[in-house]
Amino acid sequence: NYNVVDTDAAKDVYATADYEFDSNGSVAGAYVYFGKAPATGYTNDFNQIGVMFNLLRERFAVTGVALAGNDTKNKKGDKQKSIMGYLQVDCKAMGDKVVPFARYDFVDTDNNKAKDEVKGPVLGVSWRPMTYGRLVGEYKYSDNQKDNYRKSYFTIEAQYMY
């Protein structure tokens, strides 16, 4: 359940552990998340585990994440297994302020269903006009085999960390 306001009183638990393996700050690590989220008529009791890495170099970065998890999918308490991940390459040839990137996304929210993955390439540019904020523009092509559609769209996202 993505983009749902978490209004329950349950406390989620998540943790990451990573290891820095070179002088550029490159890391490899693991991620775990156990939580509860309100759904229509029931509580989604979910978990995720995964691996992640970030290879940093002067002119580029390569980032990847692979996650697997379980979700409660209905009032009966049936579970669904999910996998998701991405692989992204950032080009820092122009410095850290303007960074073009290419990414491949893969999401399968229910491994028990055939052909329900959503996957596809993403091209974008991240612009950081200030230390704690950035604008990201992305052009995404999604292929959804279940609904037999292919969709392209462009998004602009403003991010500010406080």
PDB file of N, CA and C in Angstrom, residues 59-141:
ATOM      1  N   ARG A  59      33.169  10.662 -11.412  1.00  0.00           N
ATOM      2  CA  ARG A  59      32.322  11.080 -12.533  1.00  0.00           C
ATOM      3  C   ARG A  59      30.988  10.341 -12.626  1.00  0.00           C
ATOM      4  N   PHE A  60      30.779   9.309 -11.825  1.00  0.00           N
ATOM      5  CA  PHE A  60      29.517   8.560 -11.902  1.00  0.00           C
ATOM      6  C   PHE A  60      29.243   7.842 -10.581  1.00  0.00           C
ATOM      7  N   ALA A  61      27.992   7.388 -10.459  1.00  0.00           N
ATOM      8  CA  ALA A  61      27.593   6.556  -9.324  1.00  0.00           C
ATOM      9  C   ALA A  61      26.652   5.480  -9.852  1.00  0.00           C
ATOM     10  N   VAL A  62      26.727   4.303  -9.268  1.00  0.00           N
ATOM     11  CA  VAL A  62      25.810   3.207  -9.598  1.00  0.00           C
ATOM     12  C   VAL A  62      25.153   2.780  -8.300  1.00  0.00           C
ATOM     13  N   THR A  63      23.814   2.789  -8.290  1.00  0.00           N
ATOM     14  CA  THR A  63      23.051   2.448  -7.090  1.00  0.00           C
ATOM     15  C   THR A  63      22.077   1.328  -7.421  1.00  0.00           C
ATOM     16  N   GLY A  64      21.921   0.401  -6.505  1.00  0.00           N
ATOM     17  CA  GLY A  64      20.962  -0.675  -6.707  1.00  0.00           C
ATOM     18  C   GLY A  64      20.328  -1.112  -5.407  1.00  0.00           C
ATOM     19  N   VAL A  65      19.085  -1.567  -5.516  1.00  0.00           N
ATOM     20  CA  VAL A  65      18.328  -2.076  -4.370  1.00  0.00           C
ATOM     21  C   VAL A  65      17.515  -3.273  -4.843  1.00  0.00           C
ATOM     22  N   ALA A  66      17.467  -4.318  -4.043  1.00  0.00           N
ATOM     23  CA  ALA A  66      16.600  -5.467  -4.298  1.00  0.00           C
ATOM     24  C   ALA A  66      15.893  -5.799  -2.987  1.00  0.00           C
ATOM     25  N   LEU A  67      14.555  -5.802  -3.003  1.00  0.00           N
ATOM     26  CA  LEU A  67      13.758  -6.045  -1.800  1.00  0.00           C
ATOM     27  C   LEU A  67      12.773  -7.181  -2.035  1.00  0.00           C
ATOM     28  N   ALA A  68      12.533  -7.951  -0.999  1.00  0.00           N
ATOM     29  CA  ALA A  68      11.499  -8.992  -1.012  1.00  0.00           C
ATOM     30  C   ALA A  68      10.683  -8.821   0.256  1.00  0.00           C
ATOM     31  N   GLY A  69       9.393  -9.127   0.171  1.00  0.00           N
ATOM     32  CA  GLY A  69       8.566  -8.933   1.352  1.00  0.00           C
ATOM     33  C   GLY A  69       7.260  -9.689   1.311  1.00  0.00           C
ATOM     34  N   ASN A  70       6.487  -9.503   2.377  1.00  0.00           N
ATOM     35  CA  ASN A  70       5.158 -10.092   2.521  1.00  0.00           C
ATOM     36  C   ASN A  70       4.191  -9.013   2.962  1.00  0.00           C
ATOM     37  N   ASP A  71       2.976  -9.063   2.433  1.00  0.00           N
ATOM     38  CA  ASP A  71       1.916  -8.131   2.786  1.00  0.00           C
ATOM     39  C   ASP A  71       0.652  -8.906   3.090  1.00  0.00           C
ATOM     40  N   THR A  72      -0.196  -8.356   3.967  1.00  0.00           N
ATOM     41  CA  THR A  72      -1.545  -8.877   4.157  1.00  0.00           C
ATOM     42  C   THR A  72      -2.402  -8.247   3.071  1.00  0.00           C
ATOM     43  N   LYS A  73      -3.095  -9.078   2.271  1.00  0.00           N
ATOM     44  CA  LYS A  73      -3.781  -8.507   1.120  1.00  0.00           C
ATOM     45  C   LYS A  73      -5.291  -8.409   1.246  1.00  0.00           C
ATOM     46  N   ASN A  74      -5.880  -8.948   2.319  1.00  0.00           N
ATOM     47  CA  ASN A  74      -7.341  -8.850   2.451  1.00  0.00           C
ATOM     48  C   ASN A  74      -7.759  -9.065   3.903  1.00  0.00           C
ATOM     49  N   LYS A  75      -9.069  -8.961   4.146  1.00  0.00           N
ATOM     50  CA  LYS A  75      -9.611  -9.099   5.510  1.00  0.00           C
ATOM     51  C   LYS A  75      -9.408 -10.494   6.077  1.00  0.00           C
ATOM     52  N   LYS A  76      -9.288 -11.510   5.220  1.00  0.00           N
ATOM     53  CA  LYS A  76      -9.079 -12.888   5.688  1.00  0.00           C
ATOM     54  C   LYS A  76      -7.664 -13.105   6.203  1.00  0.00           C
ATOM     55  N   GLY A  77      -6.778 -12.175   5.901  1.00  0.00           N
ATOM     56  CA  GLY A  77      -5.397 -12.304   6.360  1.00  0.00           C
ATOM     57  C   GLY A  77      -4.485 -13.022   5.389  1.00  0.00           C
ATOM     58  N   ASP A  78      -4.950 -13.247   4.153  1.00  0.00           N
ATOM     59  CA  ASP A  78      -4.102 -13.894   3.152  1.00  0.00           C
ATOM     60  C   ASP A  78      -2.866 -13.041   2.900  1.00  0.00           C
ATOM     61  N   LYS A  79      -1.755 -13.715   2.668  1.00  0.00           N
ATOM     62  CA  LYS A  79      -0.491 -13.025   2.442  1.00  0.00           C
ATOM     63  C   LYS A  79      -0.122 -13.040   0.962  1.00  0.00           C
ATOM     64  N   GLN A  80       0.594 -12.018   0.543  1.00  0.00           N
ATOM     65  CA  GLN A  80       1.160 -12.001  -0.803  1.00  0.00           C
ATOM     66  C   GLN A  80       2.630 -11.655  -0.700  1.00  0.00           C
ATOM     67  N   LYS A  81       3.428 -12.326  -1.495  1.00  0.00           N
ATOM     68  CA  LYS A  81       4.867 -12.063  -1.540  1.00  0.00           C
ATOM     69  C   LYS A  81       5.139 -11.053  -2.641  1.00  0.00           C
ATOM     70  N   SER A  82       6.076 -10.149  -2.383  1.00  0.00           N
ATOM     71  CA  SER A  82       6.407  -9.142  -3.372  1.00  0.00           C
ATOM     72  C   SER A  82       7.914  -9.028  -3.527  1.00  0.00           C
ATOM     73  N   ILE A  83       8.323  -8.598  -4.703  1.00  0.00           N
ATOM     74  CA  ILE A  83       9.729  -8.271  -4.934  1.00  0.00           C
ATOM     75  C   ILE A  83       9.775  -6.959  -5.710  1.00  0.00           C
ATOM     76  N   MET A  84      10.804  -6.195  -5.470  1.00  0.00           N
ATOM     77  CA  MET A  84      10.978  -4.949  -6.196  1.00  0.00           C
ATOM     78  C   MET A  84      12.446  -4.571  -6.166  1.00  0.00           C
ATOM     79  N   GLY A  85      12.827  -3.738  -7.105  1.00  0.00           N
ATOM     80  CA  GLY A  85      14.199  -3.286  -7.128  1.00  0.00           C
ATOM     81  C   GLY A  85      14.429  -2.267  -8.213  1.00  0.00           C
ATOM     82  N   TYR A  86      15.606  -1.705  -8.182  1.00  0.00           N
ATOM     83  CA  TYR A  86      16.001  -0.784  -9.241  1.00  0.00           C
ATOM     84  C   TYR A  86      17.514  -0.778  -9.351  1.00  0.00           C
ATOM     85  N   LEU A  87      17.974  -0.359 -10.507  1.00  0.00           N
ATOM     86  CA  LEU A  87      19.389  -0.152 -10.764  1.00  0.00           C
ATOM     87  C   LEU A  87      19.504   1.205 -11.435  1.00  0.00           C
ATOM     88  N   GLN A  88      20.322   2.095 -10.870  1.00  0.00           N
ATOM     89  CA  GLN A  88      20.429   3.469 -11.374  1.00  0.00           C
ATOM     90  C   GLN A  88      21.886   3.841 -11.590  1.00  0.00           C
ATOM     91  N   VAL A  89      22.141   4.555 -12.683  1.00  0.00           N
ATOM     92  CA  VAL A  89      23.467   5.097 -12.976  1.00  0.00           C
ATOM     93  C   VAL A  89      23.340   6.610 -13.054  1.00  0.00           C
ATOM     94  N   ASP A  90      24.141   7.318 -12.262  1.00  0.00           N
ATOM     95  CA  ASP A  90      24.179   8.783 -12.264  1.00  0.00           C
ATOM     96  C   ASP A  90      25.448   9.245 -12.958  1.00  0.00           C
ATOM     97  N   CYS A  91      25.325  10.265 -13.810  1.00  0.00           N
ATOM     98  CA  CYS A  91      26.478  10.853 -14.484  1.00  0.00           C
ATOM     99  C   CYS A  91      26.815  12.175 -13.804  1.00  0.00           C
ATOM    100  N   LYS A  92      27.981  12.223 -13.147  1.00  0.00           N
ATOM    101  CA  LYS A  92      28.379  13.434 -12.433  1.00  0.00           C
ATOM    102  C   LYS A  92      29.484  14.191 -13.166  1.00  0.00           C
ATOM    103  N   ALA A  93      29.541  14.047 -14.498  1.00  0.00           N
ATOM    104  CA  ALA A  93      30.575  14.708 -15.291  1.00  0.00           C
ATOM    105  C   ALA A  93      30.467  16.224 -15.201  1.00  0.00           C
ATOM    106  N   MET A  94      29.230  16.738 -14.963  1.00  0.00           N
ATOM    107  CA  MET A  94      29.022  18.183 -14.843  1.00  0.00           C
ATOM    108  C   MET A  94      29.060  18.640 -13.390  1.00  0.00           C
ATOM    109  N   GLY A  95      29.452  17.768 -12.476  1.00  0.00           N
ATOM    110  CA  GLY A  95      29.485  18.098 -11.056  1.00  0.00           C
ATOM    111  C   GLY A  95      28.282  17.522 -10.331  1.00  0.00           C
ATOM    112  N   ASP A  96      28.058  17.971  -9.091  1.00  0.00           N
ATOM    113  CA  ASP A  96      26.978  17.445  -8.261  1.00  0.00           C
ATOM    114  C   ASP A  96      25.691  18.259  -8.337  1.00  0.00           C
ATOM    115  N   LYS A  97      25.703  19.408  -8.987  1.00  0.00           N
ATOM    116  CA  LYS A  97      24.505  20.276  -9.024  1.00  0.00           C
ATOM    117  C   LYS A  97      23.472  19.786 -10.039  1.00  0.00           C
ATOM    118  N   VAL A  98      23.915  19.395 -11.217  1.00  0.00           N
ATOM    119  CA  VAL A  98      23.040  18.886 -12.277  1.00  0.00           C
ATOM    120  C   VAL A  98      23.506  17.475 -12.614  1.00  0.00           C
ATOM    121  N   VAL A  99      22.656  16.489 -12.342  1.00  0.00           N
ATOM    122  CA  VAL A  99      23.055  15.091 -12.506  1.00  0.00           C
ATOM    123  C   VAL A  99      22.024  14.354 -13.366  1.00  0.00           C
ATOM    124  N   PRO A 100      22.358  14.053 -14.620  1.00  0.00           N
ATOM    125  CA  PRO A 100      21.472  13.191 -15.406  1.00  0.00           C
ATOM    126  C   PRO A 100      21.604  11.746 -14.918  1.00  0.00           C
ATOM    127  N   PHE A 101      20.521  10.973 -15.058  1.00  0.00           N
ATOM    128  CA  PHE A 101      20.564   9.587 -14.604  1.00  0.00           C
ATOM    129  C   PHE A 101      19.698   8.698 -15.476  1.00  0.00           C
ATOM    130  N   ALA A 102      19.999   7.419 -15.420  1.00  0.00           N
ATOM    131  CA  ALA A 102      19.208   6.380 -16.075  1.00  0.00           C
ATOM    132  C   ALA A 102      18.939   5.308 -15.034  1.00  0.00           C
ATOM    133  N   ARG A 103      17.712   4.776 -15.036  1.00  0.00           N
ATOM    134  CA  ARG A 103      17.327   3.784 -14.022  1.00  0.00           C
ATOM    135  C   ARG A 103      16.421   2.745 -14.665  1.00  0.00           C
ATOM    136  N   TYR A 104      16.436   1.541 -14.102  1.00  0.00           N
ATOM    137  CA  TYR A 104      15.487   0.501 -14.501  1.00  0.00           C
ATOM    138  C   TYR A 104      14.738   0.078 -13.248  1.00  0.00           C
ATOM    139  N   ASP A 105      13.407   0.192 -13.268  1.00  0.00           N
ATOM    140  CA  ASP A 105      12.557  -0.166 -12.135  1.00  0.00           C
ATOM    141  C   ASP A 105      11.867  -1.500 -12.393  1.00  0.00           C
ATOM    142  N   PHE A 106      11.673  -2.267 -11.327  1.00  0.00           N
ATOM    143  CA  PHE A 106      10.928  -3.525 -11.403  1.00  0.00           C
ATOM    144  C   PHE A 106      10.118  -3.668 -10.118  1.00  0.00           C
ATOM    145  N   VAL A 107       8.800  -3.877 -10.245  1.00  0.00           N
ATOM    146  CA  VAL A 107       7.934  -4.085  -9.091  1.00  0.00           C
ATOM    147  C   VAL A 107       6.984  -5.232  -9.396  1.00  0.00           C
ATOM    148  N   ASP A 108       6.947  -6.220  -8.517  1.00  0.00           N
ATOM    149  CA  ASP A 108       5.982  -7.319  -8.609  1.00  0.00           C
ATOM    150  C   ASP A 108       5.314  -7.401  -7.241  1.00  0.00           C
ATOM    151  N   THR A 109       4.119  -6.839  -7.115  1.00  0.00           N
ATOM    152  CA  THR A 109       3.464  -6.742  -5.809  1.00  0.00           C
ATOM    153  C   THR A 109       2.846  -8.047  -5.334  1.00  0.00           C
ATOM    154  N   ASP A 110       2.689  -9.034  -6.207  1.00  0.00           N
ATOM    155  CA  ASP A 110       2.149 -10.326  -5.793  1.00  0.00           C
ATOM    156  C   ASP A 110       2.767 -11.422  -6.649  1.00  0.00           C
ATOM    157  N   ASN A 111       3.751 -12.121  -6.093  1.00  0.00           N
ATOM    158  CA  ASN A 111       4.443 -13.182  -6.841  1.00  0.00           C
ATOM    159  C   ASN A 111       3.528 -14.336  -7.214  1.00  0.00           C
ATOM    160  N   ASN A 112       2.381 -14.482  -6.545  1.00  0.00           N
ATOM    161  CA  ASN A 112       1.463 -15.576  -6.840  1.00  0.00           C
ATOM    162  C   ASN A 112       0.665 -15.334  -8.113  1.00  0.00           C
ATOM    163  N   LYS A 113       0.630 -14.093  -8.590  1.00  0.00           N
ATOM    164  CA  LYS A 113      -0.092 -13.766  -9.816  1.00  0.00           C
ATOM    165  C   LYS A 113       0.881 -13.728 -10.976  1.00  0.00           C
ATOM    166  N   ALA A 114       0.480 -14.350 -12.077  1.00  0.00           N
ATOM    167  CA  ALA A 114       1.327 -14.347 -13.260  1.00  0.00           C
ATOM    168  C   ALA A 114       1.248 -12.998 -13.972  1.00  0.00           C
ATOM    169  N   LYS A 115       2.358 -12.561 -14.471  1.00  0.00           N
ATOM    170  CA  LYS A 115       2.438 -11.376 -15.328  1.00  0.00           C
ATOM    171  C   LYS A 115       1.822 -10.118 -14.717  1.00  0.00           C
ATOM    172  N   ASP A 116       2.066  -9.865 -13.430  1.00  0.00           N
ATOM    173  CA  ASP A 116       1.542  -8.622 -12.848  1.00  0.00           C
ATOM    174  C   ASP A 116       2.651  -7.619 -12.544  1.00  0.00           C
ATOM    175  N   GLU A 117       3.843  -7.848 -13.082  1.00  0.00           N
ATOM    176  CA  GLU A 117       4.957  -6.935 -12.842  1.00  0.00           C
ATOM    177  C   GLU A 117       4.747  -5.612 -13.566  1.00  0.00           C
ATOM    178  N   VAL A 118       5.296  -4.573 -12.977  1.00  0.00           N
ATOM    179  CA  VAL A 118       5.402  -3.280 -13.646  1.00  0.00           C
ATOM    180  C   VAL A 118       6.893  -2.980 -13.712  1.00  0.00           C
ATOM    181  N   LYS A 119       7.379  -2.746 -14.909  1.00  0.00           N
ATOM    182  CA  LYS A 119       8.818  -2.570 -15.075  1.00  0.00           C
ATOM    183  C   LYS A 119       9.083  -1.613 -16.219  1.00  0.00           C
ATOM    184  N   GLY A 120      10.277  -1.046 -16.221  1.00  0.00           N
ATOM    185  CA  GLY A 120      10.641  -0.194 -17.330  1.00  0.00           C
ATOM    186  C   GLY A 120      11.766   0.770 -17.019  1.00  0.00           C
ATOM    187  N   PRO A 121      12.292   1.391 -18.075  1.00  0.00           N
ATOM    188  CA  PRO A 121      13.399   2.336 -17.922  1.00  0.00           C
ATOM    189  C   PRO A 121      12.912   3.729 -17.538  1.00  0.00           C
ATOM    190  N   VAL A 122      13.818   4.480 -16.927  1.00  0.00           N
ATOM    191  CA  VAL A 122      13.569   5.863 -16.515  1.00  0.00           C
ATOM    192  C   VAL A 122      14.795   6.689 -16.908  1.00  0.00           C
ATOM    193  N   LEU A 123      14.563   7.848 -17.507  1.00  0.00           N
ATOM    194  CA  LEU A 123      15.630   8.808 -17.779  1.00  0.00           C
ATOM    195  C   LEU A 123      15.285  10.089 -17.050  1.00  0.00           C
ATOM    196  N   GLY A 124      16.271  10.713 -16.420  1.00  0.00           N
ATOM    197  CA  GLY A 124      15.950  11.917 -15.668  1.00  0.00           C
ATOM    198  C   GLY A 124      17.142  12.815 -15.431  1.00  0.00           C
ATOM    199  N   VAL A 125      16.830  13.947 -14.811  1.00  0.00           N
ATOM    200  CA  VAL A 125      17.836  14.919 -14.418  1.00  0.00           C
ATOM    201  C   VAL A 125      17.487  15.422 -13.025  1.00  0.00           C
ATOM    202  N   SER A 126      18.477  15.466 -12.165  1.00  0.00           N
ATOM    203  CA  SER A 126      18.324  16.012 -10.825  1.00  0.00           C
ATOM    204  C   SER A 126      19.116  17.316 -10.764  1.00  0.00           C
ATOM    205  N   TRP A 127      18.452  18.382 -10.310  1.00  0.00           N
ATOM    206  CA  TRP A 127      19.100  19.686 -10.164  1.00  0.00           C
ATOM    207  C   TRP A 127      19.033  20.086  -8.700  1.00  0.00           C
ATOM    208  N   ARG A 128      20.181  20.382  -8.116  1.00  0.00           N
ATOM    209  CA  ARG A 128      20.255  20.759  -6.709  1.00  0.00           C
ATOM    210  C   ARG A 128      20.642  22.230  -6.605  1.00  0.00           C
ATOM    211  N   PRO A 129      19.639  23.132  -6.529  1.00  0.00           N
ATOM    212  CA  PRO A 129      19.955  24.559  -6.443  1.00  0.00           C
ATOM    213  C   PRO A 129      20.402  24.999  -5.058  1.00  0.00           C
ATOM    214  N   MET A 130      20.164  24.173  -4.039  1.00  0.00           N
ATOM    215  CA  MET A 130      20.566  24.502  -2.670  1.00  0.00           C
ATOM    216  C   MET A 130      21.004  23.224  -1.969  1.00  0.00           C
ATOM    217  N   THR A 131      21.656  23.358  -0.839  1.00  0.00           N
ATOM    218  CA  THR A 131      22.221  22.207  -0.140  1.00  0.00           C
ATOM    219  C   THR A 131      21.174  21.167   0.232  1.00  0.00           C
ATOM    220  N   TYR A 132      20.011  21.593   0.686  1.00  0.00           N
ATOM    221  CA  TYR A 132      19.023  20.649   1.201  1.00  0.00           C
ATOM    222  C   TYR A 132      17.814  20.472   0.289  1.00  0.00           C
ATOM    223  N   GLY A 133      17.888  20.904  -0.941  1.00  0.00           N
ATOM    224  CA  GLY A 133      16.745  20.770  -1.826  1.00  0.00           C
ATOM    225  C   GLY A 133      17.159  20.447  -3.243  1.00  0.00           C
ATOM    226  N   ARG A 134      16.234  19.810  -3.966  1.00  0.00           N
ATOM    227  CA  ARG A 134      16.504  19.514  -5.369  1.00  0.00           C
ATOM    228  C   ARG A 134      15.200  19.372  -6.143  1.00  0.00           C
ATOM    229  N   LEU A 135      15.305  19.528  -7.444  1.00  0.00           N
ATOM    230  CA  LEU A 135      14.211  19.266  -8.373  1.00  0.00           C
ATOM    231  C   LEU A 135      14.622  18.084  -9.232  1.00  0.00           C
ATOM    232  N   VAL A 136      13.694  17.155  -9.441  1.00  0.00           N
ATOM    233  CA  VAL A 136      13.978  15.972 -10.241  1.00  0.00           C
ATOM    234  C   VAL A 136      12.920  15.864 -11.330  1.00  0.00           C
ATOM    235  N   GLY A 137      13.365  15.765 -12.557  1.00  0.00           N
ATOM    236  CA  GLY A 137      12.474  15.497 -13.675  1.00  0.00           C
ATOM    237  C   GLY A 137      12.755  14.105 -14.201  1.00  0.00           C
ATOM    238  N   GLU A 138      11.697  13.321 -14.412  1.00  0.00           N
ATOM    239  CA  GLU A 138      11.858  11.940 -14.883  1.00  0.00           C
ATOM    240  C   GLU A 138      10.916  11.658 -16.043  1.00  0.00           C
ATOM    241  N   TYR A 139      11.441  10.981 -17.055  1.00  0.00           N
ATOM    242  CA  TYR A 139      10.625  10.428 -18.122  1.00  0.00           C
ATOM    243  C   TYR A 139      10.639   8.921 -17.926  1.00  0.00           C
ATOM    244  N   LYS A 140       9.463   8.335 -17.752  1.00  0.00           N
ATOM    245  CA  LYS A 140       9.365   6.919 -17.416  1.00  0.00           C
ATOM    246  C   LYS A 140       8.528   6.181 -18.446  1.00  0.00           C
ATOM    247  N   TYR A 141       8.986   5.004 -18.790  1.00  0.00           N
ATOM    248  CA  TYR A 141       8.242   4.101 -19.661  1.00  0.00           C
ATOM    249  C   TYR A 141       7.902   2.871 -18.834  1.00  0.00           C
TER     250      TYR A 141
END
